[in-house]
Every structure is written in C-alpha cells, then in structure tokens.
Amino acid sequence: MASKDEKITMLHGAGGTIMHDLVKNYVVKAFGGIADSEIPLEAMDDAAVVGDIVFKSDSHAVKPIFFPGGDIGRIAISGTVNDISCLGAQPFALACGLVLEEGLLLSDLERVLASMREACLEAGVGIVTGDTKVVEKGALGGLVMNLSGIGKRTAALDSNLEVVRKKRELKARWTLDSNLAASDKIILTGAIGDHGIAVLSAQQGLKFGSEIRSDVKPLNKMVQKLLGEVGGVVAMKDPTRGGLADALNEWTEKSHVGVLTYEDKIPIHRDVQTACEMLGLDPLEIGNEGKLIIGVVPDKAGEALEFLRQTPQGKEAQIIGEATTQFKGVAMQTLVGGKRIIARPVGDPVPRIC
Ligand code: MG
C-alpha cells in the first residue's frame, strides 16, 4: 500500500524500473487474476491474448505534439500496431479516444488526424470506433489520445512457429518475451536513439548538426513477411521508453537467460551519438518508435538478417548479440574489448517521448 504522501512523478511514466514497479504493484495488483486470457495482464508483454485475438491499449502524451519526423498521431497508430505485431499477430481494427485541450488549433487537430490516416494506410489497418472529450486549458500540451487495437493469428505466424519447432521445442503459440533460449540470436532492425533525440530537440529547441528525425513507423508488414517467408522467430519487442537497455533486460528477466551484446554491432547514427555525448545521455536507454529486437533460432538468423535488410524498415538491421546461460542479465562486449553490464534503466532520460 502506498504511504499517504507518496505522489506520482514524471519517472513513473518513463519506462524503466520505476514505471515497471508502478504497473506491477498497483495496476496488475488491482486487475490481475480476473480475466481468462492466454497471455494475461500479469505477463506484462507487449499485448494480451484473449482467445485467438491479440488486444492492446496504449495512451499517448508526447510533448510537443509535432516533432521532426512525426507527430502524436503517427506514434499512436505505430505504437499499437507494433505492439500487436510483436506477438506475431496482424492488427485488423483500431479504436481511438481523443482528449483535446481547450485552445487547440483546429488546423493542428486536422494535421494530426491526416497523419493518422496516412499511418493507417501504411499499416493497412483502420480506426473503427472512438471517442472525443475536451478539457479546460492546462498541461495536456494540446491533446492526448488513447489508441487500442486488436490483431489476429496469421498463417505466417503458424508457419514461423513450425520453422522454430523443427529446430527446438517451443510450447508458446505466440512470439513472447519469455520465449528466448540460449544461443538464439538477437537482431536489431536499425539504428537506435533517433526518436528520443528528435523529440528532445523539439522540446528544448536544440539543433544537432543536421536535423535528427524520429524513426516512428508501423512495422506490421515487415514482421508478417519475415514470419511467413523466413521464419524461426521466437520473440519480438519494440525498444520504446527505456530503449534497448530496458527491452533486453525485460527479455532476460522473463526468459531466464542472459544476453550478450556487441557494442560494435549496435547501429547508432553519428548525429545521435554526438547529441548523446553532448547531453551525457546513453543511447541504449533512449526510446525508439520504429525499431524491433527480434530473437531468432541460430540457424535462421543469417537468413532473417538478409531478408530484413531488403525491406525499407530494416535496411540497417544487425545481429547485435545472443542469448546465453553463461550469466544472468545483459552484458555488452565493448569496443575496447572489455565487458560491461547493461542494467535496466530507472527511466528513459527524455520525458514524454510517446
Ligand atoms: Mg512494446
């Protein structure tokens, strides 16, 4: 139970251990154990599974609502579509709840809605229901929204799991955080840090050399093609708030394996690296909105990598590491040849990035 004077801080919404504890100790505690679902709330995976439907809800409060490379609407569509995709499902219907702040320019709302339409067309999935509320002028920054969605099993997911099962045992029917096993390779689909730094630059009015643009995009088409045409994928996750460091640690905790990753394999754009050095930020802890980490059985990793590099969303993909039973947690082989522990961050260093 919370003590009388404990209050919510910005860190409670920043990914990482503090948000994780809030969700686990309050939200899951309140709602856990009621619903009958294959992948329940307690699993704290990217989405839940009810029957053969994958179900996900996400709220968005990015500040400012427009930033280089995207806006709140594009994040909302991409975030929900990508979380549903992480379990191997194809999203097929979305719901959008808008909370608008008094004083928001109608032309800004129009721009956000047009961007959402574009992202829906890119993903091939539409909004079928929703709700609109208006609140007095305050701290919303114009608008916030909730985006929920449902996805379904596909033939591509089934054929992917068949490929896995030819290589090793796997009971799960979905690509879950808990599926990683020793020797599985980990692919990162592109460079990290672009989104968080793009939003930070818009928040602070900073310029870092050439403009850094968010990577925000829906990834469902790339995922379904990979599952259907290559296969061998056991787990997928989008490294959003808390970045790669948080996502890899979540996998190690849920799969009970260690992860060894190689610093020289992790793609980071030069401008992002420079910005992080100037600001004292670790790019591993910064959120992304258009990247996935993908756990693949070892025999299929090379083929999966080549396949991803042929797609527009996975051009810069790399195999960044592998699962191991040699140790627990996440370790990184550094450029100079040493090893360092990658701890789960307390929270994303950039506030309100999604
Ligand atoms: Mg996710």
Tab-separated table of C-alpha atoms and ligand atoms in Angstrom:
chain	number	residue	atom	x	y	z
A	1	MET	CA	0.000	0.000	0.000
A	2	ALA	CA	1.182	3.495	-0.780
A	3	SER	CA	2.014	5.774	2.119
A	4	LYS	CA	-0.211	8.846	2.464
A	5	ASP	CA	2.215	11.364	0.980
A	6	GLU	CA	3.637	9.356	-1.956
A	7	LYS	CA	2.950	11.043	-5.291
A	8	ILE	CA	3.280	10.280	-8.990
A	9	THR	CA	6.441	11.721	-10.549
A	10	MET	CA	7.472	12.023	-14.208
A	11	LEU	CA	9.671	8.923	-13.743
A	12	HIS	CA	6.539	6.829	-13.166
A	13	GLY	CA	5.830	7.254	-16.888
A	14	ALA	CA	9.353	6.915	-18.257
A	15	GLY	CA	9.709	3.178	-18.889
A	16	GLY	CA	12.410	1.521	-16.764
A	17	THR	CA	12.246	0.089	-13.270
A	18	ILE	CA	10.146	2.827	-11.613
A	19	MET	CA	7.320	2.587	-14.178
A	20	HIS	CA	7.586	-1.202	-14.171
A	21	ASP	CA	7.130	-1.276	-10.381
A	22	LEU	CA	4.163	1.123	-10.556
A	23	VAL	CA	2.380	-1.049	-13.120
A	24	LYS	CA	3.189	-4.278	-11.295
A	25	ASN	CA	2.476	-3.149	-7.731
A	26	TYR	CA	-0.646	-1.099	-8.409
A	27	VAL	CA	-2.229	-1.793	-11.822
A	28	VAL	CA	-1.554	-5.519	-12.129
A	29	LYS	CA	-2.294	-5.946	-8.426
A	30	ALA	CA	-5.704	-4.309	-8.905
A	31	PHE	CA	-6.748	-6.035	-12.142
A	32	GLY	CA	-4.755	-9.282	-12.209
A	33	GLY	CA	-6.381	-12.697	-11.961
A	34	ILE	CA	-9.881	-11.676	-13.113
A	35	ALA	CA	-9.841	-12.151	-16.888
A	36	ASP	CA	-9.417	-15.529	-18.545
A	37	SER	CA	-6.677	-14.936	-21.091
A	38	GLU	CA	-3.856	-16.984	-22.560
A	39	ILE	CA	-1.336	-14.148	-22.215
A	40	PRO	CA	-2.743	-12.205	-19.235
A	41	LEU	CA	-2.086	-8.779	-17.758
A	42	GLU	CA	0.392	-10.369	-15.319
A	43	ALA	CA	2.665	-11.370	-18.234
A	44	MET	CA	3.212	-7.634	-18.896
A	45	ASP	CA	4.009	-8.480	-22.520
A	46	ASP	CA	3.579	-6.067	-25.448
A	47	ALA	CA	-0.095	-7.067	-25.734
A	48	ALA	CA	-2.583	-9.584	-24.280
A	49	VAL	CA	-4.134	-12.642	-25.913
A	50	VAL	CA	-7.835	-13.409	-25.446
A	51	GLY	CA	-8.975	-16.440	-27.416
A	52	ASP	CA	-7.198	-16.029	-30.734
A	53	ILE	CA	-7.326	-12.246	-30.568
A	54	VAL	CA	-4.360	-10.085	-29.575
A	55	PHE	CA	-5.554	-6.999	-27.711
A	56	LYS	CA	-3.601	-3.841	-26.902
A	57	SER	CA	-4.259	-0.378	-25.492
A	58	ASP	CA	-1.802	2.498	-25.411
A	59	SER	CA	-2.056	6.132	-24.355
A	60	HIS	CA	-0.010	8.886	-25.911
A	61	ALA	CA	1.098	12.146	-24.355
A	62	VAL	CA	4.149	13.101	-26.418
A	63	LYS	CA	5.280	16.707	-25.963
A	64	PRO	CA	5.313	18.612	-28.272
A	65	ILE	CA	2.646	17.027	-30.473
A	66	PHE	CA	4.717	17.742	-33.611
A	67	PHE	CA	8.445	16.921	-33.841
A	68	PRO	CA	10.926	16.192	-36.637
A	69	GLY	CA	9.844	13.019	-38.420
A	70	GLY	CA	6.437	12.588	-36.812
A	71	ASP	CA	3.632	13.650	-34.507
A	72	ILE	CA	1.403	12.260	-31.749
A	73	GLY	CA	-0.990	10.663	-34.242
A	74	ARG	CA	1.681	8.766	-36.128
A	75	ILE	CA	3.112	7.485	-32.831
A	76	ALA	CA	-0.308	6.353	-31.630
A	77	ILE	CA	-1.025	4.267	-34.738
A	78	SER	CA	2.530	2.896	-34.947
A	79	GLY	CA	2.799	2.115	-31.224
A	80	THR	CA	-0.354	-0.012	-31.073
A	81	VAL	CA	0.273	-1.671	-34.441
A	82	ASN	CA	3.845	-2.519	-33.418
A	83	ASP	CA	2.886	-3.921	-30.006
A	84	ILE	CA	0.291	-6.213	-31.626
A	85	SER	CA	2.898	-7.189	-34.252
A	86	CYS	CA	5.405	-8.148	-31.534
A	87	LEU	CA	3.249	-11.138	-30.592
A	88	GLY	CA	3.180	-12.225	-34.243
A	89	ALA	CA	-0.385	-11.070	-34.947
A	90	GLN	CA	-1.711	-8.883	-37.740
A	91	PRO	CA	-3.644	-5.831	-36.457
A	92	PHE	CA	-7.080	-5.531	-38.094
A	93	ALA	CA	-9.061	-2.878	-36.208
A	94	LEU	CA	-8.203	0.141	-34.058
A	95	ALA	CA	-10.096	2.391	-31.621
A	96	CYS	CA	-9.091	5.972	-30.884
A	97	GLY	CA	-10.008	8.052	-27.817
A	98	LEU	CA	-9.096	11.730	-28.163
A	99	VAL	CA	-8.772	14.154	-25.245
A	100	LEU	CA	-8.487	17.667	-26.646
A	101	GLU	CA	-7.418	20.711	-24.708
A	102	GLU	CA	-9.376	23.933	-24.925
A	103	GLY	CA	-7.470	26.292	-27.213
A	104	LEU	CA	-6.006	23.613	-29.505
A	105	LEU	CA	-5.947	24.912	-33.073
A	106	LEU	CA	-8.421	23.028	-35.249
A	107	SER	CA	-5.818	23.118	-38.013
A	108	ASP	CA	-3.386	21.248	-35.698
A	109	LEU	CA	-6.056	18.636	-34.957
A	110	GLU	CA	-6.666	18.291	-38.688
A	111	ARG	CA	-2.933	17.799	-39.278
A	112	VAL	CA	-2.704	15.084	-36.595
A	113	LEU	CA	-5.755	13.263	-37.982
A	114	ALA	CA	-4.353	13.382	-41.532
A	115	SER	CA	-1.084	11.923	-40.259
A	116	MET	CA	-3.032	9.130	-38.505
A	117	ARG	CA	-4.882	8.385	-41.724
A	118	GLU	CA	-1.573	8.130	-43.566
A	119	ALA	CA	-0.106	5.765	-40.915
A	120	CYS	CA	-3.300	3.641	-41.047
A	121	LEU	CA	-2.966	3.319	-44.832
A	122	GLU	CA	0.723	2.426	-44.439
A	123	ALA	CA	-0.152	-0.317	-41.937
A	124	GLY	CA	-3.268	-1.434	-43.817
A	125	VAL	CA	-5.485	-1.126	-40.731
A	126	GLY	CA	-8.278	1.333	-39.906
A	127	ILE	CA	-9.896	3.040	-36.919
A	128	VAL	CA	-13.415	1.641	-36.450
A	129	THR	CA	-14.564	3.322	-33.236
A	130	GLY	CA	-13.544	6.027	-30.802
A	131	ASP	CA	-14.438	8.861	-28.522
A	132	THR	CA	-13.715	12.588	-28.165
A	133	LYS	CA	-13.507	14.635	-24.971
A	134	VAL	CA	-12.482	18.233	-24.332
A	135	VAL	CA	-10.838	19.536	-21.121
A	136	GLU	CA	-10.024	23.056	-19.922
A	137	LYS	CA	-6.728	24.651	-20.853
A	138	GLY	CA	-3.969	23.143	-18.718
A	139	ALA	CA	-0.997	20.834	-19.042
A	140	LEU	CA	-2.006	18.489	-21.862
A	141	GLY	CA	0.107	20.303	-24.443
A	142	GLY	CA	-2.800	20.402	-26.909
A	143	LEU	CA	-4.069	16.841	-26.941
A	144	VAL	CA	-3.509	13.331	-25.661
A	145	MET	CA	-5.039	10.175	-27.037
A	146	ASN	CA	-5.613	6.525	-26.402
A	147	LEU	CA	-5.226	4.017	-29.198
A	148	SER	CA	-6.431	0.454	-28.745
A	149	GLY	CA	-6.341	-2.320	-31.278
A	150	ILE	CA	-6.997	-5.961	-31.983
A	151	GLY	CA	-4.982	-8.355	-34.083
A	152	LYS	CA	-5.421	-11.914	-35.250
A	153	ARG	CA	-3.325	-15.029	-35.827
A	154	THR	CA	-1.977	-15.382	-39.311
A	155	ALA	CA	-0.786	-18.265	-41.458
A	156	ALA	CA	2.616	-16.530	-41.424
A	157	LEU	CA	2.829	-16.836	-37.621
A	158	ASP	CA	1.897	-20.528	-37.752
A	159	SER	CA	4.476	-21.281	-40.452
A	160	ASN	CA	7.080	-19.290	-38.478
A	161	LEU	CA	6.458	-21.406	-35.378
A	162	GLU	CA	6.717	-24.595	-37.451
A	163	VAL	CA	10.191	-23.496	-38.559
A	164	VAL	CA	11.140	-22.894	-34.907
A	165	ARG	CA	9.827	-26.297	-33.843
A	166	LYS	CA	11.934	-28.058	-36.462
A	167	LYS	CA	14.942	-26.617	-34.605
A	168	ARG	CA	13.858	-26.851	-30.986
A	169	GLU	CA	10.969	-27.229	-28.583
A	170	LEU	CA	8.653	-24.231	-28.181
A	171	LYS	CA	5.304	-24.523	-26.436
A	172	ALA	CA	4.155	-20.906	-26.836
A	173	ARG	CA	1.709	-20.110	-29.658
A	174	TRP	CA	2.887	-16.501	-29.955
A	175	THR	CA	6.222	-14.706	-30.125
A	176	LEU	CA	6.548	-13.811	-26.440
A	177	ASP	CA	9.135	-12.090	-24.239
A	178	SER	CA	9.563	-15.383	-22.371
A	179	ASN	CA	10.474	-17.489	-25.440
A	180	LEU	CA	14.177	-16.709	-25.750
A	181	ALA	CA	16.543	-19.672	-25.205
A	182	ALA	CA	20.334	-19.995	-25.036
A	183	SER	CA	22.069	-19.489	-28.436
A	184	ASP	CA	19.131	-17.611	-30.005
A	185	LYS	CA	20.473	-14.672	-31.996
A	186	ILE	CA	19.164	-11.163	-31.453
A	187	ILE	CA	18.579	-8.902	-34.438
A	188	LEU	CA	18.047	-5.143	-34.070
A	189	THR	CA	16.188	-3.819	-37.145
A	190	GLY	CA	18.001	-0.449	-37.317
A	191	ALA	CA	19.729	2.454	-35.597
A	192	ILE	CA	18.672	3.454	-32.072
A	193	GLY	CA	18.011	6.795	-30.381
A	194	ASP	CA	16.623	8.806	-33.322
A	195	HIS	CA	13.113	9.156	-31.884
A	196	GLY	CA	14.057	10.227	-28.358
A	197	ILE	CA	16.640	12.731	-29.577
A	198	ALA	CA	14.237	14.153	-32.209
A	199	VAL	CA	11.575	14.753	-29.508
A	200	LEU	CA	14.143	16.141	-27.080
A	201	SER	CA	15.408	18.574	-29.720
A	202	ALA	CA	11.811	19.749	-30.293
A	203	GLN	CA	11.200	20.071	-26.524
A	204	GLN	CA	14.333	22.080	-25.875
A	205	GLY	CA	14.694	23.895	-29.203
A	206	LEU	CA	18.119	22.283	-29.704
A	207	LYS	CA	19.811	21.641	-33.042
A	208	PHE	CA	22.341	18.845	-33.506
A	209	GLY	CA	24.143	19.277	-36.823
A	210	SER	CA	21.711	18.040	-39.469
A	211	GLU	CA	18.171	17.545	-38.221
A	212	ILE	CA	17.626	14.238	-36.412
A	213	ARG	CA	14.262	12.757	-37.372
A	214	SER	CA	12.112	10.283	-35.460
A	215	ASP	CA	12.014	6.724	-36.785
A	216	VAL	CA	8.289	6.363	-35.939
A	217	LYS	CA	6.581	3.911	-38.282
A	218	PRO	CA	4.304	0.865	-38.368
A	219	LEU	CA	6.271	-2.383	-38.719
A	220	ASN	CA	3.500	-4.958	-39.154
A	221	LYS	CA	4.072	-5.583	-42.859
A	222	MET	CA	7.792	-6.228	-42.348
A	223	VAL	CA	7.001	-8.565	-39.445
A	224	GLN	CA	4.394	-10.643	-41.284
A	225	LYS	CA	6.690	-11.036	-44.313
A	226	LEU	CA	9.591	-12.115	-42.115
A	227	LEU	CA	7.419	-14.662	-40.285
A	228	GLY	CA	5.948	-16.070	-43.494
A	229	GLU	CA	8.949	-16.008	-45.802
A	230	VAL	CA	11.819	-16.832	-43.422
A	231	GLY	CA	10.502	-18.000	-40.035
A	232	GLY	CA	12.408	-19.095	-36.962
A	233	VAL	CA	11.419	-16.014	-34.921
A	234	VAL	CA	10.793	-16.761	-31.225
A	235	ALA	CA	10.370	-13.272	-29.736
A	236	MET	CA	9.928	-9.658	-30.828
A	237	LYS	CA	9.887	-6.403	-28.895
A	238	ASP	CA	9.861	-2.696	-29.721
A	239	PRO	CA	12.507	-0.887	-27.643
A	240	THR	CA	10.392	2.184	-26.785
A	241	ARG	CA	10.696	4.027	-23.430
A	242	GLY	CA	13.880	2.925	-21.669
A	243	GLY	CA	15.346	1.933	-25.026
A	244	LEU	CA	17.351	-1.142	-25.935
A	245	ALA	CA	18.690	-1.469	-22.358
A	246	ASP	CA	15.183	-1.834	-20.920
A	247	ALA	CA	13.890	-4.155	-23.670
A	248	LEU	CA	16.831	-6.577	-23.457
A	249	ASN	CA	16.629	-6.677	-19.663
A	250	GLU	CA	12.921	-7.444	-19.850
A	251	TRP	CA	13.696	-10.403	-22.123
A	252	THR	CA	16.385	-11.744	-19.813
A	253	GLU	CA	14.073	-11.488	-16.782
A	254	LYS	CA	11.140	-13.218	-18.479
A	255	SER	CA	13.142	-15.835	-20.410
A	256	HIS	CA	15.610	-16.630	-17.585
A	257	VAL	CA	18.639	-16.376	-19.867
A	258	GLY	CA	21.457	-13.873	-20.139
A	259	VAL	CA	22.069	-11.707	-23.212
A	260	LEU	CA	25.498	-10.868	-24.580
A	261	THR	CA	25.512	-7.927	-26.967
A	262	TYR	CA	28.326	-6.396	-29.029
A	263	GLU	CA	28.838	-2.633	-28.949
A	264	ASP	CA	30.367	-2.541	-32.447
A	265	LYS	CA	27.225	-4.159	-33.902
A	266	ILE	CA	24.663	-1.746	-32.458
A	267	PRO	CA	23.780	0.783	-35.175
A	268	ILE	CA	23.693	4.403	-33.974
A	269	HIS	CA	23.599	7.340	-36.381
A	270	ARG	CA	26.553	9.688	-35.971
A	271	ASP	CA	24.389	12.756	-35.186
A	272	VAL	CA	22.552	10.824	-32.462
A	273	GLN	CA	25.846	9.628	-30.971
A	274	THR	CA	27.171	13.192	-30.951
A	275	ALA	CA	23.971	14.564	-29.389
A	276	CYS	CA	24.107	11.874	-26.674
A	277	GLU	CA	27.738	12.694	-25.900
A	278	MET	CA	26.960	16.432	-25.662
A	279	LEU	CA	23.988	15.821	-23.342
A	280	GLY	CA	25.536	13.000	-21.297
A	281	LEU	CA	22.823	10.526	-22.383
A	282	ASP	CA	23.208	6.802	-23.046
A	283	PRO	CA	21.720	5.940	-26.470
A	284	LEU	CA	20.935	2.449	-25.151
A	285	GLU	CA	18.356	3.997	-22.778
A	286	ILE	CA	16.635	6.252	-25.315
A	287	GLY	CA	13.269	5.314	-26.769
A	288	ASN	CA	12.606	4.265	-30.374
A	289	GLU	CA	9.282	4.049	-32.238
A	290	GLY	CA	10.240	2.273	-35.452
A	291	LYS	CA	12.615	-0.496	-34.413
A	292	LEU	CA	12.318	-4.058	-33.157
A	293	ILE	CA	14.572	-6.522	-31.450
A	294	ILE	CA	13.921	-9.963	-32.868
A	295	GLY	CA	15.026	-13.240	-31.266
A	296	VAL	CA	15.685	-15.888	-33.919
A	297	VAL	CA	16.821	-19.523	-33.678
A	298	PRO	CA	20.543	-19.582	-34.557
A	299	ASP	CA	20.212	-21.458	-37.890
A	300	LYS	CA	17.804	-18.864	-39.273
A	301	ALA	CA	19.480	-15.676	-38.042
A	302	GLY	CA	21.628	-15.037	-41.124
A	303	GLU	CA	18.706	-15.520	-43.484
A	304	ALA	CA	16.415	-13.341	-41.341
A	305	LEU	CA	19.045	-10.581	-41.304
A	306	GLU	CA	19.447	-10.624	-45.094
A	307	PHE	CA	15.680	-10.594	-45.526
A	308	LEU	CA	15.229	-7.613	-43.185
A	309	ARG	CA	17.957	-5.634	-44.927
A	310	GLN	CA	15.946	-5.830	-48.164
A	311	THR	CA	12.947	-4.120	-46.521
A	312	PRO	CA	12.616	-0.319	-46.217
A	313	GLN	CA	12.063	-0.652	-42.434
A	314	GLY	CA	15.043	-2.950	-41.818
A	315	LYS	CA	17.810	-1.624	-44.091
A	316	GLU	CA	20.232	-1.072	-41.198
A	317	ALA	CA	19.490	-4.328	-39.359
A	318	GLN	CA	22.290	-6.053	-37.471
A	319	ILE	CA	22.721	-9.177	-35.365
A	320	ILE	CA	23.614	-7.448	-32.093
A	321	GLY	CA	24.022	-10.406	-29.770
A	322	GLU	CA	22.767	-13.715	-28.487
A	323	ALA	CA	21.115	-15.386	-25.528
A	324	THR	CA	23.323	-17.350	-23.170
A	325	THR	CA	23.209	-19.411	-19.977
A	326	GLN	CA	26.728	-18.268	-19.015
A	327	PHE	CA	25.394	-15.404	-16.877
A	328	LYS	CA	22.171	-13.569	-15.965
A	329	GLY	CA	21.175	-10.105	-17.147
A	330	VAL	CA	22.581	-8.142	-20.078
A	331	ALA	CA	26.302	-7.687	-20.772
A	332	MET	CA	27.999	-5.811	-23.578
A	333	GLN	CA	31.308	-6.585	-25.236
A	334	THR	CA	32.697	-3.058	-25.581
A	335	LEU	CA	34.654	-1.550	-28.475
A	336	VAL	CA	37.867	-1.704	-26.450
A	337	GLY	CA	37.390	-5.403	-25.661
A	338	GLY	CA	36.068	-5.244	-22.101
A	339	LYS	CA	32.635	-6.241	-20.848
A	340	ARG	CA	30.117	-4.004	-19.142
A	341	ILE	CA	26.793	-4.773	-17.504
A	342	ILE	CA	23.786	-3.101	-19.107
A	343	ALA	CA	21.406	-2.501	-16.204
A	344	ARG	CA	17.705	-1.864	-16.547
A	345	PRO	CA	17.387	1.939	-16.540
A	346	VAL	CA	15.455	3.671	-13.777
A	347	GLY	CA	13.586	5.535	-16.538
A	348	ASP	CA	14.038	6.992	-20.005
A	349	PRO	CA	16.164	10.144	-19.693
A	350	VAL	CA	13.847	12.045	-22.069
A	351	PRO	CA	10.343	12.763	-20.639
A	352	ARG	CA	7.087	12.445	-22.627
A	353	ILE	CA	8.514	10.894	-25.779
A	354	CYS	CA	5.382	8.937	-26.667
B	1	MG	MG	6.122	-2.684	-26.797
